[in-house]
JSON list of C-alpha atoms in Angstrom, two decimals:
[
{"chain": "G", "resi": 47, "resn": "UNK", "atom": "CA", "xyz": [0.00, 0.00, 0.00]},
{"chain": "G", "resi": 48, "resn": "UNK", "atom": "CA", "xyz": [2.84, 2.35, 0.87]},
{"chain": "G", "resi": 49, "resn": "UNK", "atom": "CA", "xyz": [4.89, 1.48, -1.98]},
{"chain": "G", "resi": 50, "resn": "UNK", "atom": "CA", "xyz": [6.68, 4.82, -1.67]},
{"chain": "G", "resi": 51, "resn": "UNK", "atom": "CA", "xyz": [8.24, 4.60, 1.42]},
{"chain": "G", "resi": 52, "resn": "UNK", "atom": "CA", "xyz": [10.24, 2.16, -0.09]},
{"chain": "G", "resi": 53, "resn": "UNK", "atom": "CA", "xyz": [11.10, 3.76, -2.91]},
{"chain": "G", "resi": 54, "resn": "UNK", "atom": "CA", "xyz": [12.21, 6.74, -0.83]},
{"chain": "G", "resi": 55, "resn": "UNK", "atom": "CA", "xyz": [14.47, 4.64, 1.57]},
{"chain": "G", "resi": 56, "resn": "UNK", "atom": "CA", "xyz": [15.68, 2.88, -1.81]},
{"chain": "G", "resi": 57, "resn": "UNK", "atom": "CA", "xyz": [16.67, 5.88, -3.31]},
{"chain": "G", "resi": 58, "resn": "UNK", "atom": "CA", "xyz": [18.11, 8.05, -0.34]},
{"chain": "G", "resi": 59, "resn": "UNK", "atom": "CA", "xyz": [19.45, 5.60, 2.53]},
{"chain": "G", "resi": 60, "resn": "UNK", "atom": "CA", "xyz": [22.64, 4.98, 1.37]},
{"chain": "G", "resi": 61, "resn": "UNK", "atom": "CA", "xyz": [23.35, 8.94, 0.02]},
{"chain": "G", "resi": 62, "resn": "UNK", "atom": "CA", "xyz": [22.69, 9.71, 3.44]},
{"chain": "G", "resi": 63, "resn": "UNK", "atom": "CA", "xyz": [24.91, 6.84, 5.57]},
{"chain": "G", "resi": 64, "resn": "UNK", "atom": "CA", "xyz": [27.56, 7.93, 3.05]},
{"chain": "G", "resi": 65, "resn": "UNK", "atom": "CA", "xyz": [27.58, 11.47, 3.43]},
{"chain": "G", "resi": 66, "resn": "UNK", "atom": "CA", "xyz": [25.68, 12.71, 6.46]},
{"chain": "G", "resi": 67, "resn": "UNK", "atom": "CA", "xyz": [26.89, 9.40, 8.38]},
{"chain": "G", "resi": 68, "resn": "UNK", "atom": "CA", "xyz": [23.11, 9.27, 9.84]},
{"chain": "G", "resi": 69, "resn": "UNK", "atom": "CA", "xyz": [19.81, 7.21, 9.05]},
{"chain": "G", "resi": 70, "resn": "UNK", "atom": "CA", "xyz": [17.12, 8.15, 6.55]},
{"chain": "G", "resi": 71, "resn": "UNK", "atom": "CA", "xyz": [13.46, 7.49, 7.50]},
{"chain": "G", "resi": 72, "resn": "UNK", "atom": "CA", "xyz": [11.11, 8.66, 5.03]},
{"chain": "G", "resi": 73, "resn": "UNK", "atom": "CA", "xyz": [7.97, 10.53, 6.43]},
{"chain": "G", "resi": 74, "resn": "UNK", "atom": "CA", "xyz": [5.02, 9.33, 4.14]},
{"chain": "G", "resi": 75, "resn": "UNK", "atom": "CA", "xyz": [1.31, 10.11, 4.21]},
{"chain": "G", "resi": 76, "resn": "UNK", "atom": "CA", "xyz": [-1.69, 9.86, 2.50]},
{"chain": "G", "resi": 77, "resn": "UNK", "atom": "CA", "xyz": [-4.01, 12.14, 1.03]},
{"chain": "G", "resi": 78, "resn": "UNK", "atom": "CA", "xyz": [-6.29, 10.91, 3.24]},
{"chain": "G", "resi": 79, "resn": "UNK", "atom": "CA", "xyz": [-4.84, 11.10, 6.37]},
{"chain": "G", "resi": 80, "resn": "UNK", "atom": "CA", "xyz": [-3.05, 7.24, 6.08]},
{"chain": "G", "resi": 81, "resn": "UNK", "atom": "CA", "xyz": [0.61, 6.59, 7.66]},
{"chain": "G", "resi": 82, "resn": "UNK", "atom": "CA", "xyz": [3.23, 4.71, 6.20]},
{"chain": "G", "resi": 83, "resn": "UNK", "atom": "CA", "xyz": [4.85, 2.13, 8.64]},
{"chain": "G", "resi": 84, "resn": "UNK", "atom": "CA", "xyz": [7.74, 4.45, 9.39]},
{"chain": "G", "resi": 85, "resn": "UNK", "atom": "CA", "xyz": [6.08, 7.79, 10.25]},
{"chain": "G", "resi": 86, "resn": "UNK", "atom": "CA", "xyz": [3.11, 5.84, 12.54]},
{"chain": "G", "resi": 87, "resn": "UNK", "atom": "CA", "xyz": [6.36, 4.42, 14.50]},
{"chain": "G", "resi": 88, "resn": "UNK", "atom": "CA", "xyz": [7.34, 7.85, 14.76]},
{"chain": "G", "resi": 89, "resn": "UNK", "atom": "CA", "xyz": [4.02, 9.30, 16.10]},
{"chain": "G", "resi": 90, "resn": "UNK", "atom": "CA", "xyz": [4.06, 6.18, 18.84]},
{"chain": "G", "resi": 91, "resn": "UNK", "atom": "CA", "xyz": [7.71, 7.33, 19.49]},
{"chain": "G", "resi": 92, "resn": "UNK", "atom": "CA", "xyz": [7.30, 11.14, 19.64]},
{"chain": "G", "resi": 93, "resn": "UNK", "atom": "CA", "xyz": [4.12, 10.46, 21.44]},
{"chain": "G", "resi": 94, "resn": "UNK", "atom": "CA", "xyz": [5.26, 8.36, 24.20]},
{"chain": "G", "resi": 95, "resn": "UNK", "atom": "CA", "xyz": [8.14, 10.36, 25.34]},
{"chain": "G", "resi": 96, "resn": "UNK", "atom": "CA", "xyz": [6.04, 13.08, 25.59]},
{"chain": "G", "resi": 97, "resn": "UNK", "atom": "CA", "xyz": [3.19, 11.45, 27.67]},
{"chain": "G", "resi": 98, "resn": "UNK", "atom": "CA", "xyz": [6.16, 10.61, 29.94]},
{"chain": "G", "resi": 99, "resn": "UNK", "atom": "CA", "xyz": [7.71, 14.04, 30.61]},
{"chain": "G", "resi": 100, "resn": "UNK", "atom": "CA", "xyz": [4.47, 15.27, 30.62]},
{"chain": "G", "resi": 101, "resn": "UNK", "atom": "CA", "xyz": [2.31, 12.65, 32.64]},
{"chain": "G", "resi": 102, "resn": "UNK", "atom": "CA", "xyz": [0.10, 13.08, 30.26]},
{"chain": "G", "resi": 103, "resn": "UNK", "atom": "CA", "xyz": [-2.61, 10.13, 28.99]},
{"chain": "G", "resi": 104, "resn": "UNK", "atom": "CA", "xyz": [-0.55, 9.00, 25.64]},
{"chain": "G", "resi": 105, "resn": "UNK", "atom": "CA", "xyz": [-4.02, 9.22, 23.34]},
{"chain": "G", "resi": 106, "resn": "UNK", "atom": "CA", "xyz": [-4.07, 12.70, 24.64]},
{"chain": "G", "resi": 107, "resn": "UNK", "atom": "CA", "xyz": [-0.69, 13.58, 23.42]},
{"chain": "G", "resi": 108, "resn": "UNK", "atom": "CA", "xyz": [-1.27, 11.15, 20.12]},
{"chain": "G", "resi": 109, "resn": "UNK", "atom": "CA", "xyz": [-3.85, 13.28, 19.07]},
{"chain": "G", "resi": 110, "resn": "UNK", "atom": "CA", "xyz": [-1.93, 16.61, 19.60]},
{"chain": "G", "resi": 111, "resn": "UNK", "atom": "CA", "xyz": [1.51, 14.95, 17.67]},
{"chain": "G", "resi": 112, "resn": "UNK", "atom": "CA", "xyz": [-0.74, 14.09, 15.03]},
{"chain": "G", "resi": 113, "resn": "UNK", "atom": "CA", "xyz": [-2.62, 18.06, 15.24]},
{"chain": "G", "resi": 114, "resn": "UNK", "atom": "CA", "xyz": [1.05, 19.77, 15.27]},
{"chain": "G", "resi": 115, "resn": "UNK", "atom": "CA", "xyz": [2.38, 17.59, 12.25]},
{"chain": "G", "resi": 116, "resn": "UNK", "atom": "CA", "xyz": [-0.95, 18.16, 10.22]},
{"chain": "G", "resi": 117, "resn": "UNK", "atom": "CA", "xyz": [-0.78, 21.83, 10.20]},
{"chain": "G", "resi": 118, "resn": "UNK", "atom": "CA", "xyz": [3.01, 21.51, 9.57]},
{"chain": "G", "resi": 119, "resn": "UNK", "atom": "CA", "xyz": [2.31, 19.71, 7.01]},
{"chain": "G", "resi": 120, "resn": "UNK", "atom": "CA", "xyz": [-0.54, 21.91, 5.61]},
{"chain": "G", "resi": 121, "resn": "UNK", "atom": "CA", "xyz": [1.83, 25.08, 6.32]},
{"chain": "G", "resi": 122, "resn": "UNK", "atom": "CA", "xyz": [4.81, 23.44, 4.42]},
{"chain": "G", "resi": 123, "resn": "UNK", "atom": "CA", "xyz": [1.89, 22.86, 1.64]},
{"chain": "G", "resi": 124, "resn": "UNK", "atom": "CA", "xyz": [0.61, 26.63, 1.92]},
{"chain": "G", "resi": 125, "resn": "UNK", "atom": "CA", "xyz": [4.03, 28.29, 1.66]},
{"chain": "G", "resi": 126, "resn": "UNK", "atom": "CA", "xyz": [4.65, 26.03, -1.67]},
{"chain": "G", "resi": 127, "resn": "UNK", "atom": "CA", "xyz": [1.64, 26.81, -3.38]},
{"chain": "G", "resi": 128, "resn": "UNK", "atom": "CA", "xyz": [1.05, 30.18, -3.03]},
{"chain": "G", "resi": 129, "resn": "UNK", "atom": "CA", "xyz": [4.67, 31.41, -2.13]},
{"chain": "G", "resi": 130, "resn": "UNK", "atom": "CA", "xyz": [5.49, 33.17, -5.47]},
{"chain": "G", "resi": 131, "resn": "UNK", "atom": "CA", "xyz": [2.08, 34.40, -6.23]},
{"chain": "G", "resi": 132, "resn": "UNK", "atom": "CA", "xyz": [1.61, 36.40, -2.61]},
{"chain": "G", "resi": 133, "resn": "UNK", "atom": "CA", "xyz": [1.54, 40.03, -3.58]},
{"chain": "G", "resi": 134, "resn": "UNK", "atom": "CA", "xyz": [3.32, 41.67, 0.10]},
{"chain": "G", "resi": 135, "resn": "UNK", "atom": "CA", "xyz": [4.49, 40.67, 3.41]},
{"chain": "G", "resi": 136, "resn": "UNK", "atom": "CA", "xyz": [1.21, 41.11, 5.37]},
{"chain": "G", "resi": 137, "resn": "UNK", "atom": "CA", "xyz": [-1.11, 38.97, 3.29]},
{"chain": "G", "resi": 138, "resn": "UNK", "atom": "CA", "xyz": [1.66, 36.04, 3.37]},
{"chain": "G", "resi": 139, "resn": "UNK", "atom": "CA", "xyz": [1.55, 36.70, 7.48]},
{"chain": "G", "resi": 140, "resn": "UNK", "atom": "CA", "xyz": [-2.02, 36.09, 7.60]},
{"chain": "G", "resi": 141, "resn": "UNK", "atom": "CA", "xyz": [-2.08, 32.97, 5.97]},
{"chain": "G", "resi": 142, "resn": "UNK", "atom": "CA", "xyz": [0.42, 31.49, 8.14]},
{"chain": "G", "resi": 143, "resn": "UNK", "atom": "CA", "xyz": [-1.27, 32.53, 10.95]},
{"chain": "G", "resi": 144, "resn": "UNK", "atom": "CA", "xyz": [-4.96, 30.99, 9.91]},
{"chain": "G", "resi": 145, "resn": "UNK", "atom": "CA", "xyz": [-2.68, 27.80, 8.97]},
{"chain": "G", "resi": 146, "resn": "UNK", "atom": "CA", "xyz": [-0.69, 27.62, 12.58]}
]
């Protein structure tokens, strides 16, 4: 189903042992809101040590990881699409705002 998370390991993993002398996990997600094996490990990781500094319930925190990284996400998306077509400073502040 996630066919591209393996194409993205595939093609970066060993560019980045070799150079950077680190590991690559690709981050992939769906259109509709689906998680590649990789990045759901990562939202049980990220969320986990957070519950625990935070003694918070870990769904609790789940759901806010998975909030944050949506409108990152979405942000990322914003700034790509309408970047070069935003006509002064102000209006582009806005629309980071409404997407934070």
């Amino acid at each position: 189903k996630f066919e591209h998370e393996n194409i993205k390991k595939k093609d970066y993993e060993q560019c980045v042992i070799q150079v950077e002398k680190c590991s690559f996990t690709p981050l992939v997600y769906s259109t509709s809101g689906g998680l590649a094996p990789q990045a759901r490990i990562l939202h049980r990781g990220l969320a986990e040590r957070v519950a625990e500094k935070t003694n918070e319930e870990n769904k609790d925190v789940m759901s806010m990881v998975r909030k944050k990284l949506s409108f990152a996400i979405l942000k990322s998306v914003l700034l790509s699409v309408t970047g070069s077509r935003l006509y002064n400073h102000a209006t582009r502040e806005r629309l980071l705002q409404f997407a934070t």
